[in-house]
Short mmCIF file of C-alpha atoms in Angstrom, two decimals:
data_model
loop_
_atom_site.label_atom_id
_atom_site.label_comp_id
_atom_site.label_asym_id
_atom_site.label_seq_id
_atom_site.Cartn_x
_atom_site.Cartn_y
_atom_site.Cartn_z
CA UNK A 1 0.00 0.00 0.00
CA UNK A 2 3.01 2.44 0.60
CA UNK A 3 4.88 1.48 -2.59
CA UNK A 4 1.59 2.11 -4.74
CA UNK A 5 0.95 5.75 -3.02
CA UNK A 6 4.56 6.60 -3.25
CA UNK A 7 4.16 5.11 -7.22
CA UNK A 8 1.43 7.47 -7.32
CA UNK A 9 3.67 10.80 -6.17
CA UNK A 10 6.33 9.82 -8.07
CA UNK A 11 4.00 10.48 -10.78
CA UNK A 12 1.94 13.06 -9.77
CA UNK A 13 5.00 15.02 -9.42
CA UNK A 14 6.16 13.33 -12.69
CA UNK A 15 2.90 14.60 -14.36
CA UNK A 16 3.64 18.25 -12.63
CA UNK A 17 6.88 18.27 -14.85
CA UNK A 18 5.44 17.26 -18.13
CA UNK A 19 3.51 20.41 -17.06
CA UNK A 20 6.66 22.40 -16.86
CA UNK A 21 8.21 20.44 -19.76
CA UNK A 22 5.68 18.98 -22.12
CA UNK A 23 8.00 17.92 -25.18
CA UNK A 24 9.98 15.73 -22.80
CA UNK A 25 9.91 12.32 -23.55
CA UNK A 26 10.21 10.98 -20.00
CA UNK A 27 7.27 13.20 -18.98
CA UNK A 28 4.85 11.95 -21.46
CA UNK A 29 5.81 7.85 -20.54
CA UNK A 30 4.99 8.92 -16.65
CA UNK A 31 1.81 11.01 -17.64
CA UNK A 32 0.44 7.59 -20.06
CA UNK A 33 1.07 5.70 -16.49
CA UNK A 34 -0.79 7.69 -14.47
CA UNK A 35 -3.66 7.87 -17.18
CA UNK A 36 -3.44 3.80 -17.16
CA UNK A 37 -3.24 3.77 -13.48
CA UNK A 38 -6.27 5.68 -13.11
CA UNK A 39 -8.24 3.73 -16.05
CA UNK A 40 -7.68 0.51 -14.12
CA UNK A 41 -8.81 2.46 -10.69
CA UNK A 42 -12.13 3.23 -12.48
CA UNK A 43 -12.30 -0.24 -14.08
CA UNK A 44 -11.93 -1.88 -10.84
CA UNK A 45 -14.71 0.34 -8.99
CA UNK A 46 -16.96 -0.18 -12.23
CA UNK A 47 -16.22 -4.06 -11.45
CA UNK A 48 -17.36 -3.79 -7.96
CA UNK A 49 -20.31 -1.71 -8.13
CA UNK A 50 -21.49 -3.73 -10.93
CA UNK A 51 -21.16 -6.15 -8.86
CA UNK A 52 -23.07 -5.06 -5.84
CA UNK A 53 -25.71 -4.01 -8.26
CA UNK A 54 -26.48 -7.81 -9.51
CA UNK A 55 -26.43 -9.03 -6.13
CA UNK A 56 -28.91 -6.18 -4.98
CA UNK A 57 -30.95 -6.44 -8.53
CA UNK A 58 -30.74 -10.60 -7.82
CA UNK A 59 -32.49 -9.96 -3.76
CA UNK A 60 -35.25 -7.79 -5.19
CA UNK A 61 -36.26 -10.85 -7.80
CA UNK A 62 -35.61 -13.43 -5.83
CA UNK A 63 -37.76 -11.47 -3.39
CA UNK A 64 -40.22 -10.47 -5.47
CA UNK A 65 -40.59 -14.33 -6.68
CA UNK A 66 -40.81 -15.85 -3.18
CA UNK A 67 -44.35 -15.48 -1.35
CA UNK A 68 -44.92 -17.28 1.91
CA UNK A 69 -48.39 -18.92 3.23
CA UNK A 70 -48.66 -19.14 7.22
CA UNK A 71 -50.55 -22.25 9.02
CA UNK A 72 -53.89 -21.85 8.59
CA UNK A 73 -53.88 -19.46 5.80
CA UNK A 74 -54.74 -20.74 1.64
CA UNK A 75 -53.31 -18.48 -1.39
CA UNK A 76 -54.94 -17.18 -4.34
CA UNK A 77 -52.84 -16.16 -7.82
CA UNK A 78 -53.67 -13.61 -10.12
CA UNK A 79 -52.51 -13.62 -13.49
CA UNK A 80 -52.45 -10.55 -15.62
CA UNK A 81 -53.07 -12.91 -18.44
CA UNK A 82 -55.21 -15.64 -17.54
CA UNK A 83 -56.75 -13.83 -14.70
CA UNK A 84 -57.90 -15.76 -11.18
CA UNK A 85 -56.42 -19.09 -10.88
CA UNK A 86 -58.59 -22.19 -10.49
CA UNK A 87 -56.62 -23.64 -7.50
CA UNK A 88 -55.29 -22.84 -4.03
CA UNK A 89 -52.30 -22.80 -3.04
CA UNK A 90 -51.58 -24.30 0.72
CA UNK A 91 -49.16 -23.38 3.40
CA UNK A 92 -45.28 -22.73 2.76
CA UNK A 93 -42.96 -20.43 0.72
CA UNK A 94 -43.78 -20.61 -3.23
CA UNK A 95 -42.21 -18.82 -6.65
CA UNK A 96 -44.49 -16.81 -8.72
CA UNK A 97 -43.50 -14.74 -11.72
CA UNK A 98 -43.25 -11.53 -10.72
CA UNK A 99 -45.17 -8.28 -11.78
CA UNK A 100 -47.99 -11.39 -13.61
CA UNK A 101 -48.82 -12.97 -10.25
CA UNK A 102 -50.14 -11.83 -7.47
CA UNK A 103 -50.94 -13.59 -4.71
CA UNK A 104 -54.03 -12.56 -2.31
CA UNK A 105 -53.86 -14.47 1.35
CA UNK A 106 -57.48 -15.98 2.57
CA UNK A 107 -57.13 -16.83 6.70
CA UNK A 108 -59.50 -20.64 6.56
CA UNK A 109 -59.64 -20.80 10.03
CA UNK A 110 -62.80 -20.91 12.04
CA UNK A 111 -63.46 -17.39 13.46
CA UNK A 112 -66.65 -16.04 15.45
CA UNK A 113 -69.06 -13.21 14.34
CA UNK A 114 -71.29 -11.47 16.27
CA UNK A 115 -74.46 -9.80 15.04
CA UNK A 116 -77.51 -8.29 16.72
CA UNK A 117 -81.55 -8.05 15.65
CA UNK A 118 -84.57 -5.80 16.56
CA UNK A 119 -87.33 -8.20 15.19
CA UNK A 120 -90.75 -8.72 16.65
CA UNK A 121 -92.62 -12.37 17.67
CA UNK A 122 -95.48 -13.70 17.18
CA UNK A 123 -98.08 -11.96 19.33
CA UNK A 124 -95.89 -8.53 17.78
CA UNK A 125 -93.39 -7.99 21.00
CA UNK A 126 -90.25 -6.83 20.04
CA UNK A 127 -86.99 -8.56 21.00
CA UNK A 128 -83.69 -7.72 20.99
CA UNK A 129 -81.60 -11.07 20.00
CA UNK A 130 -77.55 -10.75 19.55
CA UNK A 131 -75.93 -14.07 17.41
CA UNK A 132 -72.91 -15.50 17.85
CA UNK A 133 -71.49 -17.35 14.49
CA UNK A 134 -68.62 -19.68 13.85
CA UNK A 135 -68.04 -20.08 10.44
CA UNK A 136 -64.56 -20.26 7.76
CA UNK A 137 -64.58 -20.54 3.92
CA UNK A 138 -64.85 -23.67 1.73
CA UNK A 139 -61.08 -24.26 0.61
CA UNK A 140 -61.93 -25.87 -2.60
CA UNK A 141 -63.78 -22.65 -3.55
CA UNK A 142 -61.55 -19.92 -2.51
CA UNK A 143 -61.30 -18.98 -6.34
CA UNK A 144 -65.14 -18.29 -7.00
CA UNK A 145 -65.60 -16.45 -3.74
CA UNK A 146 -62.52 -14.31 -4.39
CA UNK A 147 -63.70 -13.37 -7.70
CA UNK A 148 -67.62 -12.93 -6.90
CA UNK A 149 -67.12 -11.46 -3.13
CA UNK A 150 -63.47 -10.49 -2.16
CA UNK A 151 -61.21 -11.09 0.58
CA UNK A 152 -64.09 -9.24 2.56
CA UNK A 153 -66.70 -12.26 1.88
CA UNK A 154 -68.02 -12.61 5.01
CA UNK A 155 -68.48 -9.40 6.22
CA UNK A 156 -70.76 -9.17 2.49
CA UNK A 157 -72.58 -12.45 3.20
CA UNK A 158 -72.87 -13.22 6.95
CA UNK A 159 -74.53 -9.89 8.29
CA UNK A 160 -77.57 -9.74 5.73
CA UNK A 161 -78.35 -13.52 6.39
CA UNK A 162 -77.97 -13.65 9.96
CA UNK A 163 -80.98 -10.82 10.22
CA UNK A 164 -82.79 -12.16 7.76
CA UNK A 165 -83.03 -15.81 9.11
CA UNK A 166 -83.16 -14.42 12.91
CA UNK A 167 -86.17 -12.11 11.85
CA UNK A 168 -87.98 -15.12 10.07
CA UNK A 169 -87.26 -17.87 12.82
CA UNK A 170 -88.55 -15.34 15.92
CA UNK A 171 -91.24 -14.45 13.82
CA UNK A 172 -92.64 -18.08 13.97
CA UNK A 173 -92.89 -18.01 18.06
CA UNK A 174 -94.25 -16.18 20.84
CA UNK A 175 -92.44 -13.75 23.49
CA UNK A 176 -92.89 -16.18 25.96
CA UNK A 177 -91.99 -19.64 23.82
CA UNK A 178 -88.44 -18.05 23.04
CA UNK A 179 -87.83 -18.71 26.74
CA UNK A 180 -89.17 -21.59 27.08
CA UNK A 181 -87.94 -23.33 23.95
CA UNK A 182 -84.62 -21.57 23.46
CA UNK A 183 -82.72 -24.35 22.24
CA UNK A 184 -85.45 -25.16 19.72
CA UNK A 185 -84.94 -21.58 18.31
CA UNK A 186 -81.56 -21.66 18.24
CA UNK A 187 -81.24 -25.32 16.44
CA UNK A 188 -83.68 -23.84 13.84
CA UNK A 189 -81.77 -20.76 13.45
CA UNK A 190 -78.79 -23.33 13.14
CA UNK A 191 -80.28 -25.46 10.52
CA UNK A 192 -81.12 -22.28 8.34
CA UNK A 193 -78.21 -20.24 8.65
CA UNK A 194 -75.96 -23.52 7.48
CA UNK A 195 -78.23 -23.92 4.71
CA UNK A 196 -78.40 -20.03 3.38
CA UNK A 197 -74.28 -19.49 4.07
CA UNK A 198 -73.62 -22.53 2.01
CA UNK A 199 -75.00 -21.06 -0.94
CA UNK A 200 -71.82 -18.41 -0.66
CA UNK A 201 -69.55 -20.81 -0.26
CA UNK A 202 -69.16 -20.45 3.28
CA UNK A 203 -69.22 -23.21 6.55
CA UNK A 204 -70.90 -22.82 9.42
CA UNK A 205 -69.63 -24.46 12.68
CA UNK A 206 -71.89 -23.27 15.21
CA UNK A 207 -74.45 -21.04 15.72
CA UNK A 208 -75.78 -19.60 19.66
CA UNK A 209 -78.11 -16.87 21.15
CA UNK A 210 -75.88 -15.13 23.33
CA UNK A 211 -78.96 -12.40 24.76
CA UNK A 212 -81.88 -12.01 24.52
CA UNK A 213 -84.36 -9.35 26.16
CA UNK A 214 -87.58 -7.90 25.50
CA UNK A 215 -88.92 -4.21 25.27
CA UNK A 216 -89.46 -2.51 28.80
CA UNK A 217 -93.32 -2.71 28.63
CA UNK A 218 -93.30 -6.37 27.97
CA UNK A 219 -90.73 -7.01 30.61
CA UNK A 220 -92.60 -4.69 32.92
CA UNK A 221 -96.05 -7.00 32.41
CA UNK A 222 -94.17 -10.43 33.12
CA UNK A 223 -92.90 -8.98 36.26
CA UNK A 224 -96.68 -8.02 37.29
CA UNK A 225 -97.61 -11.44 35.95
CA UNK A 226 -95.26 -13.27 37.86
CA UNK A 227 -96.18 -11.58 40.70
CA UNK A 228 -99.71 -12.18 40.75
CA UNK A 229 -98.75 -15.72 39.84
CA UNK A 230 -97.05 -15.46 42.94
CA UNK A 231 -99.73 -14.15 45.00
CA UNK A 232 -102.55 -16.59 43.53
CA UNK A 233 -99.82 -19.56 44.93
CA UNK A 234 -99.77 -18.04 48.22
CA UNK A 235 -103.19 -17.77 48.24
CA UNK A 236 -103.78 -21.62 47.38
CA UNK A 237 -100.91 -22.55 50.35
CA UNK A 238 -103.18 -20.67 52.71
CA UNK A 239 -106.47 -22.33 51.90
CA UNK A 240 -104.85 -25.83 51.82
CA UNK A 241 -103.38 -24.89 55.14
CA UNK A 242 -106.84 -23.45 56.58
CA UNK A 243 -108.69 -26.55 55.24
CA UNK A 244 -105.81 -28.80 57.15
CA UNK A 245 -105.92 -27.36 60.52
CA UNK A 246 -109.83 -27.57 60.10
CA UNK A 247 -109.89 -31.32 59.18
CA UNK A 248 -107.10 -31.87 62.32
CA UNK A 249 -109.26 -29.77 64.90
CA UNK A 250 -112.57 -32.07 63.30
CA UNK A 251 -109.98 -35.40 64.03
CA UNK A 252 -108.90 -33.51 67.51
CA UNK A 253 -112.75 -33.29 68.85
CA UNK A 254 -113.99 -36.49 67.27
CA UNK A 255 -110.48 -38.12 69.53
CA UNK A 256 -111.43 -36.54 72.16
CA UNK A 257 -115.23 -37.22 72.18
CA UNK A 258 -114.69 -41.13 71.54
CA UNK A 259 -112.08 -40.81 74.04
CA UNK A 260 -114.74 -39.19 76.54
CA UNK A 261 -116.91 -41.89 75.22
CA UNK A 262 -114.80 -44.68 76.76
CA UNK A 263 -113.65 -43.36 79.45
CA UNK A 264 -117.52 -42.81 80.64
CA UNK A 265 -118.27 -46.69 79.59
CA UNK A 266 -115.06 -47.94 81.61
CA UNK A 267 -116.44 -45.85 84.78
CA UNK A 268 -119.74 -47.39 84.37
CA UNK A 269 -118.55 -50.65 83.98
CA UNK A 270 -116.09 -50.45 86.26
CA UNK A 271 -116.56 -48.01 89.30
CA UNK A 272 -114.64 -45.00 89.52
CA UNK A 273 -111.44 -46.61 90.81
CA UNK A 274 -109.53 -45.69 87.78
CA UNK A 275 -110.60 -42.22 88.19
CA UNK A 276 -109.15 -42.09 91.48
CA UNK A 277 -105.92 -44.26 90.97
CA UNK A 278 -105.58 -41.20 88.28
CA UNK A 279 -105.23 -38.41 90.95
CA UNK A 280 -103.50 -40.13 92.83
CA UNK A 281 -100.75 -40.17 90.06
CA UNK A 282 -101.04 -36.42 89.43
CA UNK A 283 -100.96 -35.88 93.40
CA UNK A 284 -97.65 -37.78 93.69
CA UNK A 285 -96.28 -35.67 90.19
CA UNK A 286 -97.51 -32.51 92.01
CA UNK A 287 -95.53 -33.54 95.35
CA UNK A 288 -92.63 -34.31 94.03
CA UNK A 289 -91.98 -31.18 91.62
CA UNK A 290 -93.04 -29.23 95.14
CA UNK A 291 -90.89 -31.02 96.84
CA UNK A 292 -87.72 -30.28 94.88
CA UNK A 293 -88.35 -26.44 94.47
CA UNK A 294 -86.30 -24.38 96.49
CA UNK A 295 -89.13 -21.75 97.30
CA UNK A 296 -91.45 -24.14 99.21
CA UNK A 297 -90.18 -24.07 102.84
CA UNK A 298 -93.13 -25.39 104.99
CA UNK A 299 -95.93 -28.26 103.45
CA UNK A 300 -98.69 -28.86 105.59
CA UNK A 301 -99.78 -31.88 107.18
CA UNK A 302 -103.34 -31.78 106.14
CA UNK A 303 -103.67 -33.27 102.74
CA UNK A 304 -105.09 -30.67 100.69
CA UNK A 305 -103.40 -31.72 97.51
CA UNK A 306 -105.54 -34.49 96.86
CA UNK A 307 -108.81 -32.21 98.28
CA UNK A 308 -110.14 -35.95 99.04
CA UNK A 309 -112.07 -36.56 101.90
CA UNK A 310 -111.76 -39.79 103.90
CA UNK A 311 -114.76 -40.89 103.48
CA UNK A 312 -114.89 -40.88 99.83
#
């Protein structure tokens, strides 16, 4: 690297010479060096960014004929000359030719949608019903749909069906039988919706009725229904429970009288020592509770308990 810049002032200050002395023949061999010198220098950095221009120029087509399709993703080339291709293309990197083909990336996994419907019911209530849909494209038919509906195919298709099928299905029931028979609804609204979307092309996984609610006057008047509901129940418990304690105070009196009954065919029968062996009892029960209170300090000797004369 020294020798070639000290090459080089030996022949700059050659070249300032042939300045001085231009008809010397030593001067003009040094000044056709420095001019070949110099001619090579430019070849060389010709060479080199020639060079760095293919490799750049080779990246940009290379990357221009590479395209790459993700998991769960399906391709779709465009040809400036045939037009929309009648195949997809699956996942992994791919060439194309470039500034033909263009590829346009559809995403064929399931994914939810969520849509919401004023619509009234039979007996003309209005309800407000929100839809949840799972649904993802037909693979096979990723062509047609991209040429009659876009990239954007389901927010074209799935909105305007959704109403329409939710509006005709709640139309066929009652306020009250959407409650009642909510799965029945929503298999029906199923059932349609996987019927309609299939004419676009698109599959339906699932279908659900995430809310439903009613306008405030209709909610208002099952409230007051409900409660009088309530009420008219209460009203039954307490007339079964009057109509009970009658028939057990009717049982209690008829006990007692048949009870009475016997006891008053025993004493005939019998004398009235039963009577009497019966206070007896309830004299001694009487003593002995007296007997263990603390309060009674004196009894007397007279036997006033039993209030039963000798005699008798």
């Amino acid at each position: 690297m020294s020798s070639s810049i000290s090459i080089t002032v030996v022949l700059q200050t050659s070249l300032q010479n042939h300045n001085r002395h231009p008809n010397s023949p030593v001067m003009k061999s040094a000044h056709d060096l420095l001019l070949e010198i110099r001619v090579q220098r430019g070849r060389r950095v010709a060479q080199r960014l020639g060079c760095y221009f293919a490799i750049a120029a080779g990246s940009y087509l290379l990357n221009k004929m590479l395209y790459t399709v993700h998991g769960g993703q399906r391709a779709v080339l465009l040809d400036r000359f045939r037009g929309v291709l009648d195949y997809t293309v699956g996942e992994g990197s791919h060439l194309l030719i470039p500034w033909i083909q263009k590829p346009f990336i559809f995403d064929v996994r399931t994914r939810p949608h969520t849509f919401s419907a004023v619509s009234g019911t039979k007996d003309l209530q209005i309800v407000n019903v929100t839809l949840r849909v799972l649904s993802h494209p037909q693979v096979d038919h990723l062509p047609h749909i991209f040429k009659t509906l876009g990239q954007e195919y389901d927010d074209k298709v799935l909105p305007s069906i959704s109403n329409e099928i939710l509006k005709a299905v709640i139309a066929q029931f009652n306020a009250d039988q959407l409650l009642t028979e909510r799965s029945r609804v929503s298999d029906i609204v199923r059932q349609s919706l996987i019927h309609r979307a299939k004419e676009f092309n698109i599959l339906v996984d699932d279908v659900a009725i995430t809310h439903l609610s009613y306008g405030a006057e209709f909610s208002k008047a099952v409230e007051q229904k409900q409660v009088a509901q309530q009420e008219v129940e209460r009203s039954k418990f307490v007339v079964a429970k009057s109509e009970q304690e009658q028939k057990a105070a009717i049982i209690r009196a008829e006990g007692e009288s048949e009870c009475a009954k016997l006891i008053s065919d025993a004493t005939a029968a019998a004398g009235m020592g039963l009577i009497q062996l019966r206070k007896i009892e309830a004299a001694q029960e009487n003593a002995t509770t007296l007997s263990r209170n603390a309060d009674v300090m004196y009894v007397p000797r007279k036997n006033i308990l039993l209030a039963v004369a000798a005699g008798r």
